[in-house]
Amino acid sequence: MNNPIASTAGNIIQPHGLAKQLTKLAEAAVVVNPKPRIKYRSVKVICPATSANLGPGFDIFALALSEPYDTIQVTLAGDSVSFRITGPYASDVPEIPEDNVAGFVASHMLATFGIDTGLKVKIRKRIRPGGGMGSSAASAMAMACAIDRLFDLRLCDTDLIEWGALGEMLSGGVPHVDNVSAAYLGGFVVVTRREPLSVIRYDPHPSLYAVLIVPEIEKKNTRAAREAVGPRIAMTKAEAMLALQEACGIITGRVDAIMEATRDLTHIEAKRESEGFYHLLTECKAIGSDFHAGVAGSGAGPSIIALTTRRFARPLSTVMEKLFKDRGIPCRAIVTRPSVKGIKHLVTPIRG
Ligand code: HSE
């Protein structure tokens, strides 16, 4: 397989960050010391969209969603990795293995675990890439789980999440784990520590609905959105209190707490506003207060997520969609619910 680092032109990864992540993964592999063996002929993985940050939880909060989701089928075949992408966003995902996050994860996992089998990968891409709904996280995490299952690696949850985060480096330059954790575990996740990784998963309250406004504008670069944030500033006590309040609201279904926590633009959202888009977020937050909804940027944007109850979900989606369209921004509105399920596998036995 070609060197994936050399062929990611236009997606230049910070060599130091990549080396650090790869060293960590290699060290973890030595500790686990799996004896890879072919266990299945094919694995199909269903992976949910996820919404990260949710206002005050930059890089620490994410929520798995029932819709949309990707499916990825990984089958043993030949001696190289090949891709076929289908689905509504097929044209937005490169089929060259080294240029797509799933291929990037696959090449490094196969090399790290000394596996020389080729793979045929089919992805049905329903999550809009560059939309702020964890599209790259879904592909990366699904591939990590598929290889784990196919070759019976039995990696622990945090190691699998770290492999998924390697894929995030290709799209965003940083191995952030919020989206991949929610994609893998489902539910509402809080990244409580990055080194060593600790993620706590909660069931979101079943009364919650999520409304997503997904602008159908030119694909946005997660790396640029992260660069707009600038150097990380430690959370203030006030922000930490808001984050805590929001977590309580998501777990208990107290939308008033979510509203309070997301009422103002966070400093991260405000910095990203300079990209010329996030002023709409301010308007959506104001609309949210009329519709009993907490509104925040979804991940690195440009999608916007509102958390509310069943009664308000459809009317709110209609009003927010109209606002975007009135501003000349084509968009798609999705009314969905948080998902308690993360990745699901369907396996085909070797003699299947
Ligand atoms: N926390 C990440 C960011 C999520 O805001 O860049 C990316 O979807």
mmCIF file of C-alpha atoms and ligand atoms in Angstrom, residues 50 52-53 57-61 132-134 168 176 178-179 222 225-226 229 268 272 298-301, ligand 1:
data_model
loop_
_atom_site.group_PDB
_atom_site.id
_atom_site.type_symbol
_atom_site.label_atom_id
_atom_site.label_comp_id
_atom_site.label_asym_id
_atom_site.label_seq_id
_atom_site.Cartn_x
_atom_site.Cartn_y
_atom_site.Cartn_z
ATOM 1 C CA THR A 50 -22.999 12.648 15.617
ATOM 2 C CA ALA A 52 -20.229 17.503 18.744
ATOM 3 C CA ASN A 53 -19.653 20.519 21.012
ATOM 4 C CA GLY A 57 -18.736 21.350 25.262
ATOM 5 C CA PHE A 58 -16.051 22.061 22.655
ATOM 6 C CA ASP A 59 -14.182 18.797 22.021
ATOM 7 C CA ILE A 60 -15.779 17.171 25.089
ATOM 8 C CA PHE A 61 -19.496 16.670 24.256
ATOM 9 C CA GLY A 132 -20.469 19.121 11.066
ATOM 10 C CA MET A 133 -22.331 15.845 11.659
ATOM 11 C CA GLY A 134 -19.396 13.526 12.189
ATOM 12 C CA GLU A 168 -9.979 12.671 12.389
ATOM 13 C CA HIS A 176 -10.239 14.949 18.680
ATOM 14 C CA ASP A 178 -15.796 13.672 20.634
ATOM 15 C CA ASN A 179 -17.487 12.521 17.405
ATOM 16 C CA THR A 222 -12.832 21.071 9.299
ATOM 17 C CA ALA A 225 -12.799 25.678 11.223
ATOM 18 C CA ARG A 226 -10.356 24.422 13.855
ATOM 19 C CA VAL A 229 -10.599 28.683 16.942
ATOM 20 C CA ILE A 268 -15.554 29.102 19.982
ATOM 21 C CA ARG A 272 -16.003 30.617 13.860
ATOM 22 C CA SER A 298 -23.103 21.214 15.300
ATOM 23 C CA GLY A 299 -19.428 20.247 15.468
ATOM 24 C CA ALA A 300 -17.295 22.454 13.268
ATOM 25 C CA GLY A 301 -20.439 23.557 11.401
HETATM 26 N N1 HSE B 1 -14.938 19.340 18.367
HETATM 27 C C1 HSE B 1 -14.695 19.298 16.955
HETATM 28 C C2 HSE B 1 -14.562 20.727 16.430
HETATM 29 C C3 HSE B 1 -15.830 18.595 16.267
HETATM 30 O O1 HSE B 1 -15.364 21.566 16.816
HETATM 31 O O2 HSE B 1 -13.675 20.974 15.632
HETATM 32 C C4 HSE B 1 -15.679 18.526 14.783
HETATM 33 O O3 HSE B 1 -16.874 17.970 14.237
#
